[in-house]
């Protein structure tokens, strides 16, 4: 019975006219798009002063798009990725960091339900155990990725969350820096995770 239904469905699919894929609508100019972001941010309750300060003079960052298209997780096989990043030295450092920070790791594990080994692995792979947590200003990075049509919805939400972080006063605008993808801090979390 299942084979018969599959055959019927396949037959119908072949008989129906093919519907051409609809290309995405072209993006408005960046300044126009940014004006819409400003309006929505204010409608979400973020103070106009915060939004104006954060978005002033913003332009898309070409390097961010280039990094997005060439990130290791996309262009390397899993074996290549692991061979390059999980070296003997990284493993030894992870073991040392786990021993050194055992108490804090256990507290975090109990609070968030993530095993200490996973916490150390994320910490090591994402920021080289805190040695590099990013230098890119987060708002321009997220605005660039939100404007790019590849993952607009995801990064638009993260942009609003980053603006909410600034609006709360938890972080000064000049200090809100992270990776090319807008990830923050030593574990490289997105703004939405920071707000949890």
Short mmCIF file of C-alpha atoms in Angstrom, two decimals, residues 9-177:
data_model
loop_
_atom_site.label_atom_id
_atom_site.label_comp_id
_atom_site.label_asym_id
_atom_site.label_seq_id
_atom_site.Cartn_x
_atom_site.Cartn_y
_atom_site.Cartn_z
CA UNK A 9 2.44 10.81 -5.46
CA UNK A 10 5.47 10.62 -7.76
CA UNK A 11 3.22 10.32 -10.81
CA UNK A 12 1.16 13.34 -9.78
CA UNK A 13 4.32 15.35 -9.13
CA UNK A 14 5.55 14.58 -12.65
CA UNK A 15 2.21 15.54 -14.22
CA UNK A 16 1.79 18.84 -12.41
CA UNK A 17 3.32 21.84 -14.11
CA UNK A 18 6.63 22.81 -12.61
CA UNK A 19 6.34 25.99 -10.62
CA UNK A 20 9.43 28.11 -11.11
CA UNK A 21 11.26 29.17 -7.99
CA UNK A 22 10.48 32.73 -7.05
CA UNK A 23 13.65 34.74 -6.54
CA UNK A 24 13.79 36.72 -3.31
CA UNK A 25 12.73 40.33 -3.50
CA UNK A 26 15.66 42.69 -3.88
CA UNK A 27 16.79 44.35 -0.69
CA UNK A 28 16.12 48.07 -0.38
CA UNK A 29 19.17 50.31 -0.15
CA UNK A 30 20.98 49.81 3.17
CA UNK A 31 20.05 53.25 4.55
CA UNK A 32 16.36 52.59 3.86
CA UNK A 33 16.60 49.12 5.40
CA UNK A 34 18.37 50.57 8.46
CA UNK A 35 15.60 53.14 8.91
CA UNK A 36 13.16 50.23 9.13
CA UNK A 37 15.37 48.54 11.73
CA UNK A 38 15.40 51.77 13.74
CA UNK A 39 11.59 52.00 13.69
CA UNK A 40 11.16 48.37 14.69
CA UNK A 41 13.74 48.63 17.49
CA UNK A 42 11.92 51.61 18.98
CA UNK A 43 8.59 49.79 18.60
CA UNK A 44 10.15 46.91 20.56
CA UNK A 45 10.83 49.28 23.44
CA UNK A 46 14.47 50.11 22.87
CA UNK A 47 15.15 53.76 23.62
CA UNK A 48 15.59 56.00 20.57
CA UNK A 49 18.85 57.39 22.00
CA UNK A 50 20.31 53.89 22.20
CA UNK A 51 19.21 53.03 18.68
CA UNK A 52 20.46 56.30 17.21
CA UNK A 53 23.85 55.96 18.90
CA UNK A 54 24.26 52.33 17.85
CA UNK A 55 23.16 52.78 14.23
CA UNK A 56 24.82 56.14 13.50
CA UNK A 57 26.99 56.00 10.40
CA UNK A 58 26.53 52.27 9.98
CA UNK A 59 27.56 50.66 6.68
CA UNK A 60 27.64 46.98 5.68
CA UNK A 61 30.98 45.30 6.43
CA UNK A 62 32.19 43.35 3.38
CA UNK A 63 34.67 41.31 5.43
CA UNK A 64 31.82 39.92 7.53
CA UNK A 65 30.04 38.56 4.45
CA UNK A 66 33.30 37.11 3.14
CA UNK A 67 33.93 35.35 6.48
CA UNK A 68 30.33 34.08 6.53
CA UNK A 69 30.79 32.44 3.14
CA UNK A 70 34.15 30.85 4.00
CA UNK A 71 33.77 29.70 7.61
CA UNK A 72 35.66 26.51 8.36
CA UNK A 73 32.52 24.57 9.28
CA UNK A 74 31.26 25.06 5.71
CA UNK A 75 34.41 24.67 3.62
CA UNK A 76 36.17 21.87 5.53
CA UNK A 77 35.23 18.27 6.10
CA UNK A 78 34.70 17.19 9.70
CA UNK A 79 38.02 15.34 9.64
CA UNK A 80 39.86 18.44 8.38
CA UNK A 81 38.16 20.63 10.94
CA UNK A 82 39.00 18.33 13.86
CA UNK A 83 42.57 17.73 12.70
CA UNK A 84 43.22 21.46 12.50
CA UNK A 85 41.47 22.44 15.75
CA UNK A 86 41.73 19.51 18.14
CA UNK A 87 45.49 19.20 18.34
CA UNK A 88 47.47 17.52 21.10
CA UNK A 89 48.34 20.96 22.52
CA UNK A 90 44.66 22.01 22.60
CA UNK A 91 43.72 18.78 24.39
CA UNK A 92 46.52 19.25 26.95
CA UNK A 93 45.46 22.86 27.54
CA UNK A 94 41.84 21.75 27.94
CA UNK A 95 42.83 19.17 30.54
CA UNK A 96 44.86 21.76 32.43
CA UNK A 97 42.04 24.34 32.29
CA UNK A 98 39.55 21.76 33.52
CA UNK A 99 41.72 21.01 36.56
CA UNK A 100 42.50 24.69 37.23
CA UNK A 101 38.88 25.81 37.01
CA UNK A 102 37.18 22.67 38.34
CA UNK A 103 35.14 24.50 40.99
CA UNK A 104 33.74 27.17 38.65
CA UNK A 105 33.08 24.60 35.94
CA UNK A 106 31.18 22.40 38.39
CA UNK A 107 29.07 25.37 39.55
CA UNK A 108 28.26 26.31 35.95
CA UNK A 109 27.49 22.69 35.14
CA UNK A 110 25.05 22.42 38.03
CA UNK A 111 23.38 25.72 37.15
CA UNK A 112 23.01 25.15 33.40
CA UNK A 113 23.05 21.37 33.08
CA UNK A 114 26.06 21.26 30.77
CA UNK A 115 28.86 18.83 31.70
CA UNK A 116 32.21 20.45 32.61
CA UNK A 117 33.96 18.70 29.71
CA UNK A 118 31.55 20.26 27.22
CA UNK A 119 32.02 23.69 28.80
CA UNK A 120 35.81 23.39 28.47
CA UNK A 121 35.52 22.13 24.88
CA UNK A 122 33.32 25.07 23.86
CA UNK A 123 35.58 27.51 25.69
CA UNK A 124 38.67 26.11 23.97
CA UNK A 125 37.27 25.90 20.46
CA UNK A 126 35.37 29.18 20.53
CA UNK A 127 37.91 31.54 22.12
CA UNK A 128 41.11 29.55 22.67
CA UNK A 129 40.32 29.48 26.40
CA UNK A 130 39.57 33.19 26.52
CA UNK A 131 42.61 34.34 24.58
CA UNK A 132 40.52 35.66 21.70
CA UNK A 133 36.88 36.57 22.11
CA UNK A 134 36.64 38.87 19.11
CA UNK A 135 37.41 42.44 18.17
CA UNK A 136 34.65 43.27 15.72
CA UNK A 137 32.02 45.81 16.77
CA UNK A 138 28.89 43.71 17.20
CA UNK A 139 26.21 46.09 15.91
CA UNK A 140 27.75 46.64 12.44
CA UNK A 141 28.47 42.91 12.20
CA UNK A 142 24.91 41.89 13.02
CA UNK A 143 23.43 44.63 10.82
CA UNK A 144 25.53 43.36 7.91
CA UNK A 145 24.39 39.77 8.41
CA UNK A 146 20.77 40.84 8.95
CA UNK A 147 20.83 42.84 5.71
CA UNK A 148 22.36 39.93 3.80
CA UNK A 149 19.53 37.79 2.37
CA UNK A 150 21.08 34.44 3.39
CA UNK A 151 19.93 34.40 7.05
CA UNK A 152 18.09 37.67 7.49
CA UNK A 153 15.54 36.59 10.11
CA UNK A 154 18.12 34.99 12.41
CA UNK A 155 20.49 37.95 12.42
CA UNK A 156 17.78 40.59 12.51
CA UNK A 157 16.58 39.07 15.79
CA UNK A 158 20.16 38.97 17.11
CA UNK A 159 20.59 42.64 16.11
CA UNK A 160 17.55 43.62 18.18
CA UNK A 161 18.86 41.55 21.10
CA UNK A 162 22.25 43.30 20.85
CA UNK A 163 20.46 46.67 20.87
CA UNK A 164 18.55 45.52 23.97
CA UNK A 165 21.87 44.67 25.67
CA UNK A 166 23.11 48.18 24.94
CA UNK A 167 19.81 49.69 26.08
CA UNK A 168 20.04 47.85 29.42
CA UNK A 169 23.39 49.47 30.14
CA UNK A 170 25.02 46.07 30.77
CA UNK A 171 27.68 46.83 28.16
CA UNK A 172 29.06 50.10 26.85
CA UNK A 173 28.69 50.49 23.07
CA UNK A 174 32.46 50.59 22.49
CA UNK A 175 32.91 47.37 24.48
CA UNK A 176 30.26 45.37 22.60
CA UNK A 177 32.66 43.43 20.39
#
